[in-house]
Amino acid sequence: DASDEEIDWEIEQTIRHPKGEEELKNAPHYGFNNQFCGYFEPLAEDLREILDLPFPDNYTPSQRRSARIQTEDEKFNPDHYMMDFVDDDEIREMISFKTQWNGIARKKSDWKKMKKQMAASSQENVPHRTQDLDPSSLISSVIGPIGPNPVLDLVKFSTEEQEQLIRLSHKDYLIENEKPVLLGLLDLLFAYCYDFRTTMEESTVESGWTITHLSPTLSWLEEFGSVKDVLVSCIRRSLIYPLFRNYKLSRQIVTGTFQVETVTST
């Protein structure tokens, strides 16, 4: 009788022995600011649910990149790509979709351009003795104030969002190399913008999977060296993994990514 069988619920566990200082120093590092190593060793059985990279603690950054590119080459499906190229009615709708940051980025760009032009004009038209004044003061003295940055009025946090920001714990980080950290944020933005556009601002239960697989930072612990590397990698993956695989769509998402960066920059 199965009900009378004794079930062994115990799971064999092994104690992890801490690595020595020299071993930690030479081990592959990854993650934010390259501050992690050995993190995934106890999660070996669950890695497929987290990363595309098998056994990340055994790979150096260059080995991770080579393995990623090889896997992408193998995963590319020309039939799927051609189908999305031919049957693109839904994709064309996504490409023409106006996201909430389209207008904001345009208004901010126009505002900065107008401010620059007015500053140059005021420098030419005011008396010589005022040449040392701040450009904003010069503009005001000639034509009056041009108004605040329009983004400040268009992008506002709700009361609930402000409370969430207040509850965030304050952390200070000593960034050894700022460039790869910022480039890693760029590929995260691309993945977010892809999901945002293809779902028409309505995220789905698949959004987490989509963002994770589009971002080499999340799926392969990639460390980038240039903006070009980020864009090439993101576009490649957008033509390999998600449901909609179209080069024009990917180019539009690149544009959207830089629009978000424009809106959020000072």
PDB file of C-alpha atoms in Angstrom:
ATOM      1  CA  ASP A   1       0.000   0.000   0.000  1.00  0.00           C
ATOM      2  CA  ALA A   2       1.483   3.336  -1.086  1.00  0.00           C
ATOM      3  CA  SER A   3       0.019   5.070   1.964  1.00  0.00           C
ATOM      4  CA  ASP A   4       2.034   2.757   4.228  1.00  0.00           C
ATOM      5  CA  GLU A   5       5.331   3.420   2.441  1.00  0.00           C
ATOM      6  CA  GLU A   6       7.803   5.446   4.403  1.00  0.00           C
ATOM      7  CA  ILE A   7       8.697   8.608   2.542  1.00  0.00           C
ATOM      8  CA  ASP A   8      12.138  10.045   3.064  1.00  0.00           C
ATOM      9  CA  TRP A   9      11.700  13.821   3.200  1.00  0.00           C
ATOM     10  CA  GLU A  10      15.318  14.504   4.056  1.00  0.00           C
ATOM     11  CA  ILE A  11      17.532  16.229   1.549  1.00  0.00           C
ATOM     12  CA  GLU A  12      21.258  15.776   1.678  1.00  0.00           C
ATOM     13  CA  GLN A  13      22.962  19.054   2.440  1.00  0.00           C
ATOM     14  CA  THR A  14      26.583  19.987   2.163  1.00  0.00           C
ATOM     15  CA  ILE A  15      28.312  22.727   4.096  1.00  0.00           C
ATOM     16  CA  ARG A  16      30.044  25.306   1.937  1.00  0.00           C
ATOM     17  CA  HIS A  17      33.571  25.951   3.022  1.00  0.00           C
ATOM     18  CA  PRO A  18      34.575  29.612   2.760  1.00  0.00           C
ATOM     19  CA  LYS A  19      37.137  30.412   0.107  1.00  0.00           C
ATOM     20  CA  GLY A  20      40.479  31.861   0.994  1.00  0.00           C
ATOM     21  CA  GLU A  21      41.393  35.458   0.215  1.00  0.00           C
ATOM     22  CA  GLU A  22      43.641  34.507  -2.691  1.00  0.00           C
ATOM     23  CA  GLU A  23      40.996  32.204  -4.182  1.00  0.00           C
ATOM     24  CA  LEU A  24      38.350  34.926  -3.951  1.00  0.00           C
ATOM     25  CA  LYS A  25      40.690  37.431  -5.543  1.00  0.00           C
ATOM     26  CA  ASN A  26      41.298  35.203  -8.578  1.00  0.00           C
ATOM     27  CA  ALA A  27      37.710  33.981  -8.959  1.00  0.00           C
ATOM     28  CA  PRO A  28      35.496  35.422 -11.741  1.00  0.00           C
ATOM     29  CA  HIS A  29      33.500  38.415 -10.551  1.00  0.00           C
ATOM     30  CA  TYR A  30      30.177  39.673 -11.869  1.00  0.00           C
ATOM     31  CA  GLY A  31      27.094  41.671 -10.964  1.00  0.00           C
ATOM     32  CA  PHE A  32      26.735  45.314 -10.012  1.00  0.00           C
ATOM     33  CA  ASN A  33      30.171  46.910  -9.844  1.00  0.00           C
ATOM     34  CA  ASN A  34      31.700  43.401 -10.166  1.00  0.00           C
ATOM     35  CA  GLN A  35      31.239  42.885  -6.442  1.00  0.00           C
ATOM     36  CA  PHE A  36      30.017  39.271  -6.470  1.00  0.00           C
ATOM     37  CA  CYS A  37      31.780  35.946  -6.897  1.00  0.00           C
ATOM     38  CA  GLY A  38      30.737  32.421  -5.977  1.00  0.00           C
ATOM     39  CA  TYR A  39      27.169  33.643  -5.537  1.00  0.00           C
ATOM     40  CA  PHE A  40      25.580  31.034  -7.823  1.00  0.00           C
ATOM     41  CA  GLU A  41      27.526  27.978  -6.634  1.00  0.00           C
ATOM     42  CA  PRO A  42      24.812  26.768  -4.206  1.00  0.00           C
ATOM     43  CA  LEU A  43      22.120  27.464  -6.843  1.00  0.00           C
ATOM     44  CA  ALA A  44      23.494  25.183  -9.555  1.00  0.00           C
ATOM     45  CA  GLU A  45      20.258  23.177  -9.905  1.00  0.00           C
ATOM     46  CA  ASP A  46      18.120  26.308 -10.272  1.00  0.00           C
ATOM     47  CA  LEU A  47      20.345  28.293 -12.633  1.00  0.00           C
ATOM     48  CA  ARG A  48      18.246  27.512 -15.717  1.00  0.00           C
ATOM     49  CA  GLU A  49      15.409  29.481 -14.142  1.00  0.00           C
ATOM     50  CA  ILE A  50      17.704  32.450 -13.521  1.00  0.00           C
ATOM     51  CA  LEU A  51      20.421  32.652 -16.175  1.00  0.00           C
ATOM     52  CA  ASP A  52      21.175  31.494 -19.693  1.00  0.00           C
ATOM     53  CA  LEU A  53      24.783  31.105 -18.595  1.00  0.00           C
ATOM     54  CA  PRO A  54      25.564  27.685 -17.082  1.00  0.00           C
ATOM     55  CA  PHE A  55      27.922  27.630 -14.107  1.00  0.00           C
ATOM     56  CA  PRO A  56      28.784  31.363 -14.176  1.00  0.00           C
ATOM     57  CA  ASP A  57      31.397  30.996 -11.466  1.00  0.00           C
ATOM     58  CA  ASN A  58      33.563  29.032 -13.914  1.00  0.00           C
ATOM     59  CA  TYR A  59      33.589  31.681 -16.650  1.00  0.00           C
ATOM     60  CA  THR A  60      35.735  34.763 -17.019  1.00  0.00           C
ATOM     61  CA  PRO A  61      34.098  37.866 -18.612  1.00  0.00           C
ATOM     62  CA  SER A  62      35.629  37.111 -22.024  1.00  0.00           C
ATOM     63  CA  GLN A  63      34.506  33.469 -21.820  1.00  0.00           C
ATOM     64  CA  ARG A  64      30.985  34.578 -20.894  1.00  0.00           C
ATOM     65  CA  ARG A  65      30.879  36.859 -23.932  1.00  0.00           C
ATOM     66  CA  SER A  66      32.131  34.164 -26.311  1.00  0.00           C
ATOM     67  CA  ALA A  67      29.631  31.630 -24.971  1.00  0.00           C
ATOM     68  CA  ARG A  68      26.796  34.167 -25.260  1.00  0.00           C
ATOM     69  CA  ILE A  69      27.563  35.038 -28.882  1.00  0.00           C
ATOM     70  CA  GLN A  70      27.871  31.366 -29.825  1.00  0.00           C
ATOM     71  CA  THR A  71      24.539  30.575 -28.163  1.00  0.00           C
ATOM     72  CA  GLU A  72      22.851  33.509 -29.917  1.00  0.00           C
ATOM     73  CA  ASP A  73      24.150  32.303 -33.282  1.00  0.00           C
ATOM     74  CA  GLU A  74      22.718  28.853 -32.599  1.00  0.00           C
ATOM     75  CA  LYS A  75      19.352  30.163 -31.364  1.00  0.00           C
ATOM     76  CA  PHE A  76      18.636  32.493 -34.295  1.00  0.00           C
ATOM     77  CA  ASN A  77      15.614  31.244 -36.240  1.00  0.00           C
ATOM     78  CA  PRO A  78      15.539  32.582 -39.829  1.00  0.00           C
ATOM     79  CA  ASP A  79      12.020  31.222 -40.426  1.00  0.00           C
ATOM     80  CA  HIS A  80      10.607  33.150 -37.474  1.00  0.00           C
ATOM     81  CA  TYR A  81      12.436  36.287 -38.546  1.00  0.00           C
ATOM     82  CA  MET A  82      11.168  36.032 -42.132  1.00  0.00           C
ATOM     83  CA  MET A  83       7.605  35.427 -40.935  1.00  0.00           C
ATOM     84  CA  ASP A  84       7.703  38.610 -38.858  1.00  0.00           C
ATOM     85  CA  PHE A  85       9.202  40.449 -41.836  1.00  0.00           C
ATOM     86  CA  VAL A  86       6.393  39.376 -44.174  1.00  0.00           C
ATOM     87  CA  ASP A  87       3.436  39.347 -41.770  1.00  0.00           C
ATOM     88  CA  ASP A  88       4.141  42.627 -39.998  1.00  0.00           C
ATOM     89  CA  ASP A  89       0.725  44.283 -39.534  1.00  0.00           C
ATOM     90  CA  GLU A  90       0.876  44.010 -35.750  1.00  0.00           C
ATOM     91  CA  ILE A  91       4.532  44.982 -35.688  1.00  0.00           C
ATOM     92  CA  ARG A  92       3.922  48.144 -37.756  1.00  0.00           C
ATOM     93  CA  GLU A  93       1.313  49.149 -35.200  1.00  0.00           C
ATOM     94  CA  MET A  94       3.911  48.722 -32.446  1.00  0.00           C
ATOM     95  CA  ILE A  95       6.455  50.779 -34.370  1.00  0.00           C
ATOM     96  CA  SER A  96       4.012  53.684 -34.789  1.00  0.00           C
ATOM     97  CA  PHE A  97       2.830  53.489 -31.175  1.00  0.00           C
ATOM     98  CA  LYS A  98       3.469  56.765 -29.318  1.00  0.00           C
ATOM     99  CA  THR A  99       4.896  56.123 -25.885  1.00  0.00           C
ATOM    100  CA  GLN A 100       4.466  58.588 -23.061  1.00  0.00           C
ATOM    101  CA  TRP A 101       8.072  59.779 -23.337  1.00  0.00           C
ATOM    102  CA  ASN A 102       7.891  60.687 -27.046  1.00  0.00           C
ATOM    103  CA  GLY A 103       6.356  64.097 -26.436  1.00  0.00           C
ATOM    104  CA  ILE A 104       8.318  64.709 -23.247  1.00  0.00           C
ATOM    105  CA  ALA A 105      11.675  64.124 -24.954  1.00  0.00           C
ATOM    106  CA  ARG A 106      10.679  66.418 -27.835  1.00  0.00           C
ATOM    107  CA  LYS A 107       9.540  69.200 -25.481  1.00  0.00           C
ATOM    108  CA  LYS A 108      12.749  68.955 -23.471  1.00  0.00           C
ATOM    109  CA  SER A 109      14.894  69.008 -26.610  1.00  0.00           C
ATOM    110  CA  ASP A 110      13.041  72.073 -27.931  1.00  0.00           C
ATOM    111  CA  TRP A 111      13.344  73.800 -24.550  1.00  0.00           C
ATOM    112  CA  LYS A 112      17.115  73.233 -24.348  1.00  0.00           C
ATOM    113  CA  LYS A 113      17.574  74.358 -27.948  1.00  0.00           C
ATOM    114  CA  MET A 114      15.531  77.503 -27.358  1.00  0.00           C
ATOM    115  CA  LYS A 115      17.452  78.307 -24.182  1.00  0.00           C
ATOM    116  CA  LYS A 116      20.783  77.893 -25.992  1.00  0.00           C
ATOM    117  CA  GLN A 117      19.686  80.082 -28.908  1.00  0.00           C
ATOM    118  CA  MET A 118      18.368  82.784 -26.608  1.00  0.00           C
ATOM    119  CA  ALA A 119      21.558  82.749 -24.574  1.00  0.00           C
ATOM    120  CA  ALA A 120      23.616  83.243 -27.746  1.00  0.00           C
ATOM    121  CA  SER A 121      21.280  85.984 -28.963  1.00  0.00           C
ATOM    122  CA  SER A 122      21.381  87.820 -25.661  1.00  0.00           C
ATOM    123  CA  GLN A 123      25.180  87.724 -25.637  1.00  0.00           C
ATOM    124  CA  GLU A 124      25.181  89.566 -28.991  1.00  0.00           C
ATOM    125  CA  ASN A 125      22.552  92.180 -28.122  1.00  0.00           C
ATOM    126  CA  VAL A 126      23.314  93.285 -24.558  1.00  0.00           C
ATOM    127  CA  PRO A 127      25.902  95.946 -23.625  1.00  0.00           C
ATOM    128  CA  HIS A 128      29.524  94.842 -23.258  1.00  0.00           C
ATOM    129  CA  ARG A 129      29.545  95.393 -19.505  1.00  0.00           C
ATOM    130  CA  THR A 130      27.045  92.565 -19.013  1.00  0.00           C
ATOM    131  CA  GLN A 131      29.079  89.935 -20.842  1.00  0.00           C
ATOM    132  CA  ASP A 132      30.179  88.324 -17.585  1.00  0.00           C
ATOM    133  CA  LEU A 133      26.624  87.675 -16.417  1.00  0.00           C
ATOM    134  CA  ASP A 134      25.108  84.212 -16.283  1.00  0.00           C
ATOM    135  CA  PRO A 135      23.326  83.326 -19.589  1.00  0.00           C
ATOM    136  CA  SER A 136      20.020  82.839 -17.771  1.00  0.00           C
ATOM    137  CA  SER A 137      20.304  86.326 -16.308  1.00  0.00           C
ATOM    138  CA  LEU A 138      21.083  87.735 -19.740  1.00  0.00           C
ATOM    139  CA  ILE A 139      18.017  86.062 -21.240  1.00  0.00           C
ATOM    140  CA  SER A 140      15.799  87.440 -18.514  1.00  0.00           C
ATOM    141  CA  SER A 141      17.229  90.941 -18.902  1.00  0.00           C
ATOM    142  CA  VAL A 142      16.436  91.009 -22.618  1.00  0.00           C
ATOM    143  CA  ILE A 143      13.224  89.021 -23.113  1.00  0.00           C
ATOM    144  CA  GLY A 144      12.173  87.933 -19.635  1.00  0.00           C
ATOM    145  CA  PRO A 145      12.195  84.396 -18.210  1.00  0.00           C
ATOM    146  CA  ILE A 146      11.608  81.528 -20.650  1.00  0.00           C
ATOM    147  CA  GLY A 147      10.067  79.282 -18.027  1.00  0.00           C
ATOM    148  CA  PRO A 148      11.229  76.141 -16.239  1.00  0.00           C
ATOM    149  CA  ASN A 149      12.171  72.863 -17.812  1.00  0.00           C
ATOM    150  CA  PRO A 150       8.840  71.467 -19.149  1.00  0.00           C
ATOM    151  CA  VAL A 151       9.805  67.964 -18.055  1.00  0.00           C
ATOM    152  CA  LEU A 152       9.422  69.067 -14.440  1.00  0.00           C
ATOM    153  CA  ASP A 153       5.721  69.684 -15.108  1.00  0.00           C
ATOM    154  CA  LEU A 154       5.126  66.621 -17.293  1.00  0.00           C
ATOM    155  CA  VAL A 155       6.937  64.036 -15.159  1.00  0.00           C
ATOM    156  CA  LYS A 156       5.552  63.979 -11.651  1.00  0.00           C
ATOM    157  CA  PHE A 157       5.479  61.296  -8.976  1.00  0.00           C
ATOM    158  CA  SER A 158       2.164  60.431  -7.371  1.00  0.00           C
ATOM    159  CA  THR A 159       1.804  60.581  -3.593  1.00  0.00           C
ATOM    160  CA  GLU A 160       2.134  56.799  -3.408  1.00  0.00           C
ATOM    161  CA  GLU A 161       5.296  56.841  -5.561  1.00  0.00           C
ATOM    162  CA  GLN A 162       6.809  59.593  -3.410  1.00  0.00           C
ATOM    163  CA  GLU A 163       6.144  57.516  -0.279  1.00  0.00           C
ATOM    164  CA  GLN A 164       7.820  54.496  -1.890  1.00  0.00           C
ATOM    165  CA  LEU A 165      10.883  56.611  -2.703  1.00  0.00           C
ATOM    166  CA  ILE A 166      11.047  57.837   0.880  1.00  0.00           C
ATOM    167  CA  ARG A 167      10.959  54.247   2.179  1.00  0.00           C
ATOM    168  CA  LEU A 168      13.897  53.185   0.023  1.00  0.00           C
ATOM    169  CA  SER A 169      16.980  52.535   2.115  1.00  0.00           C
ATOM    170  CA  HIS A 170      19.937  54.811   1.495  1.00  0.00           C
ATOM    171  CA  LYS A 171      23.051  53.049   0.224  1.00  0.00           C
ATOM    172  CA  ASP A 172      26.429  54.399  -0.797  1.00  0.00           C
ATOM    173  CA  TYR A 173      28.546  52.562  -3.357  1.00  0.00           C
ATOM    174  CA  LEU A 174      32.210  52.943  -4.168  1.00  0.00           C
ATOM    175  CA  ILE A 175      32.174  52.475  -7.936  1.00  0.00           C
ATOM    176  CA  GLU A 176      35.564  51.327  -9.183  1.00  0.00           C
ATOM    177  CA  ASN A 177      34.700  51.607 -12.882  1.00  0.00           C
ATOM    178  CA  GLU A 178      31.637  53.686 -13.666  1.00  0.00           C
ATOM    179  CA  LYS A 179      31.489  53.008 -17.415  1.00  0.00           C
ATOM    180  CA  PRO A 180      30.383  49.316 -17.400  1.00  0.00           C
ATOM    181  CA  VAL A 181      27.858  50.087 -14.658  1.00  0.00           C
ATOM    182  CA  LEU A 182      26.204  52.780 -16.780  1.00  0.00           C
ATOM    183  CA  LEU A 183      26.347  50.624 -19.919  1.00  0.00           C
ATOM    184  CA  GLY A 184      24.627  47.841 -17.989  1.00  0.00           C
ATOM    185  CA  LEU A 185      21.790  50.246 -17.206  1.00  0.00           C
ATOM    186  CA  LEU A 186      21.472  51.002 -20.917  1.00  0.00           C
ATOM    187  CA  ASP A 187      20.756  47.389 -21.863  1.00  0.00           C
ATOM    188  CA  LEU A 188      18.216  47.159 -19.038  1.00  0.00           C
ATOM    189  CA  LEU A 189      16.500  50.241 -20.459  1.00  0.00           C
ATOM    190  CA  PHE A 190      16.411  48.680 -23.925  1.00  0.00           C
ATOM    191  CA  ALA A 191      14.789  45.521 -22.573  1.00  0.00           C
ATOM    192  CA  TYR A 192      12.232  47.570 -20.638  1.00  0.00           C
ATOM    193  CA  CYS A 193      11.441  49.720 -23.689  1.00  0.00           C
ATOM    194  CA  TYR A 194      10.940  46.621 -25.834  1.00  0.00           C
ATOM    195  CA  ASP A 195       8.407  45.193 -23.408  1.00  0.00           C
ATOM    196  CA  PHE A 196       6.745  48.590 -22.914  1.00  0.00           C
ATOM    197  CA  ARG A 197       6.233  49.112 -26.656  1.00  0.00           C
ATOM    198  CA  THR A 198       5.270  45.568 -27.659  1.00  0.00           C
ATOM    199  CA  THR A 199       2.674  45.334 -24.870  1.00  0.00           C
ATOM    200  CA  MET A 200       1.351  48.866 -25.558  1.00  0.00           C
ATOM    201  CA  GLU A 201       2.175  49.949 -21.988  1.00  0.00           C
ATOM    202  CA  GLU A 202       0.324  46.910 -20.567  1.00  0.00           C
ATOM    203  CA  SER A 203       2.906  44.550 -19.069  1.00  0.00           C
ATOM    204  CA  THR A 204       2.016  40.855 -19.069  1.00  0.00           C
ATOM    205  CA  VAL A 205       3.012  37.768 -17.099  1.00  0.00           C
ATOM    206  CA  GLU A 206       5.714  37.247 -19.743  1.00  0.00           C
ATOM    207  CA  SER A 207       7.272  40.687 -19.233  1.00  0.00           C
ATOM    208  CA  GLY A 208       9.785  39.480 -16.662  1.00  0.00           C
ATOM    209  CA  TRP A 209      10.966  36.692 -18.957  1.00  0.00           C
ATOM    210  CA  THR A 210      11.192  39.063 -21.928  1.00  0.00           C
ATOM    211  CA  ILE A 211      13.231  41.681 -20.082  1.00  0.00           C
ATOM    212  CA  THR A 212      15.573  39.119 -18.556  1.00  0.00           C
ATOM    213  CA  HIS A 213      16.327  37.400 -21.868  1.00  0.00           C
ATOM    214  CA  LEU A 214      16.760  40.620 -23.811  1.00  0.00           C
ATOM    215  CA  SER A 215      19.251  41.981 -21.288  1.00  0.00           C
ATOM    216  CA  PRO A 216      22.708  40.349 -21.504  1.00  0.00           C
ATOM    217  CA  THR A 217      23.467  41.959 -18.147  1.00  0.00           C
ATOM    218  CA  LEU A 218      20.733  39.880 -16.512  1.00  0.00           C
ATOM    219  CA  SER A 219      20.918  36.656 -18.518  1.00  0.00           C
ATOM    220  CA  TRP A 220      24.681  36.391 -19.133  1.00  0.00           C
ATOM    221  CA  LEU A 221      26.221  38.691 -16.502  1.00  0.00           C
ATOM    222  CA  GLU A 222      27.710  40.639 -19.398  1.00  0.00           C
ATOM    223  CA  GLU A 223      30.099  43.535 -18.816  1.00  0.00           C
ATOM    224  CA  PHE A 224      30.128  46.000 -21.717  1.00  0.00           C
ATOM    225  CA  GLY A 225      32.924  48.258 -22.881  1.00  0.00           C
ATOM    226  CA  SER A 226      31.107  50.596 -25.272  1.00  0.00           C
ATOM    227  CA  VAL A 227      27.661  51.842 -26.294  1.00  0.00           C
ATOM    228  CA  LYS A 228      28.092  50.098 -29.646  1.00  0.00           C
ATOM    229  CA  ASP A 229      28.598  46.738 -27.908  1.00  0.00           C
ATOM    230  CA  VAL A 230      25.401  47.290 -25.922  1.00  0.00           C
ATOM    231  CA  LEU A 231      23.291  48.176 -28.959  1.00  0.00           C
ATOM    232  CA  VAL A 232      24.636  45.348 -31.123  1.00  0.00           C
ATOM    233  CA  SER A 233      23.971  42.822 -28.374  1.00  0.00           C
ATOM    234  CA  CYS A 234      20.482  44.137 -27.588  1.00  0.00           C
ATOM    235  CA  ILE A 235      19.399  44.207 -31.228  1.00  0.00           C
ATOM    236  CA  ARG A 236      20.770  40.696 -31.801  1.00  0.00           C
ATOM    237  CA  ARG A 237      18.825  39.319 -28.847  1.00  0.00           C
ATOM    238  CA  SER A 238      15.661  41.178 -29.852  1.00  0.00           C
ATOM    239  CA  LEU A 239      15.796  39.247 -33.156  1.00  0.00           C
ATOM    240  CA  ILE A 240      16.345  35.885 -31.450  1.00  0.00           C
ATOM    241  CA  TYR A 241      14.318  35.465 -28.262  1.00  0.00           C
ATOM    242  CA  PRO A 242      11.063  37.445 -27.965  1.00  0.00           C
ATOM    243  CA  LEU A 243       7.780  36.875 -29.781  1.00  0.00           C
ATOM    244  CA  PHE A 244       8.140  39.821 -32.173  1.00  0.00           C
ATOM    245  CA  ARG A 245      11.419  39.825 -34.134  1.00  0.00           C
ATOM    246  CA  ASN A 246      11.729  42.705 -36.552  1.00  0.00           C
ATOM    247  CA  TYR A 247      14.734  44.912 -37.285  1.00  0.00           C
ATOM    248  CA  LYS A 248      12.688  48.094 -37.776  1.00  0.00           C
ATOM    249  CA  LEU A 249      10.989  47.463 -34.452  1.00  0.00           C
ATOM    250  CA  SER A 250      14.372  47.022 -32.790  1.00  0.00           C
ATOM    251  CA  ARG A 251      15.615  50.297 -34.292  1.00  0.00           C
ATOM    252  CA  GLN A 252      12.531  52.063 -32.968  1.00  0.00           C
ATOM    253  CA  ILE A 253      13.202  50.661 -29.508  1.00  0.00           C
ATOM    254  CA  VAL A 254      16.767  51.980 -29.676  1.00  0.00           C
ATOM    255  CA  THR A 255      15.278  55.416 -30.368  1.00  0.00           C
ATOM    256  CA  GLY A 256      12.896  55.008 -27.450  1.00  0.00           C
ATOM    257  CA  THR A 257      15.735  53.965 -25.165  1.00  0.00           C
ATOM    258  CA  PHE A 258      17.628  57.190 -25.850  1.00  0.00           C
ATOM    259  CA  GLN A 259      14.416  59.196 -25.473  1.00  0.00           C
ATOM    260  CA  VAL A 260      14.035  57.781 -21.954  1.00  0.00           C
ATOM    261  CA  GLU A 261      17.666  58.688 -21.252  1.00  0.00           C
ATOM    262  CA  THR A 262      17.001  62.217 -22.543  1.00  0.00           C
ATOM    263  CA  VAL A 263      13.937  62.629 -20.357  1.00  0.00           C
ATOM    264  CA  THR A 264      15.669  61.389 -17.200  1.00  0.00           C
ATOM    265  CA  SER A 265      18.961  63.268 -17.672  1.00  0.00           C
ATOM    266  CA  THR A 266      19.426  66.734 -16.218  1.00  0.00           C
TER     267      THR A 266
END
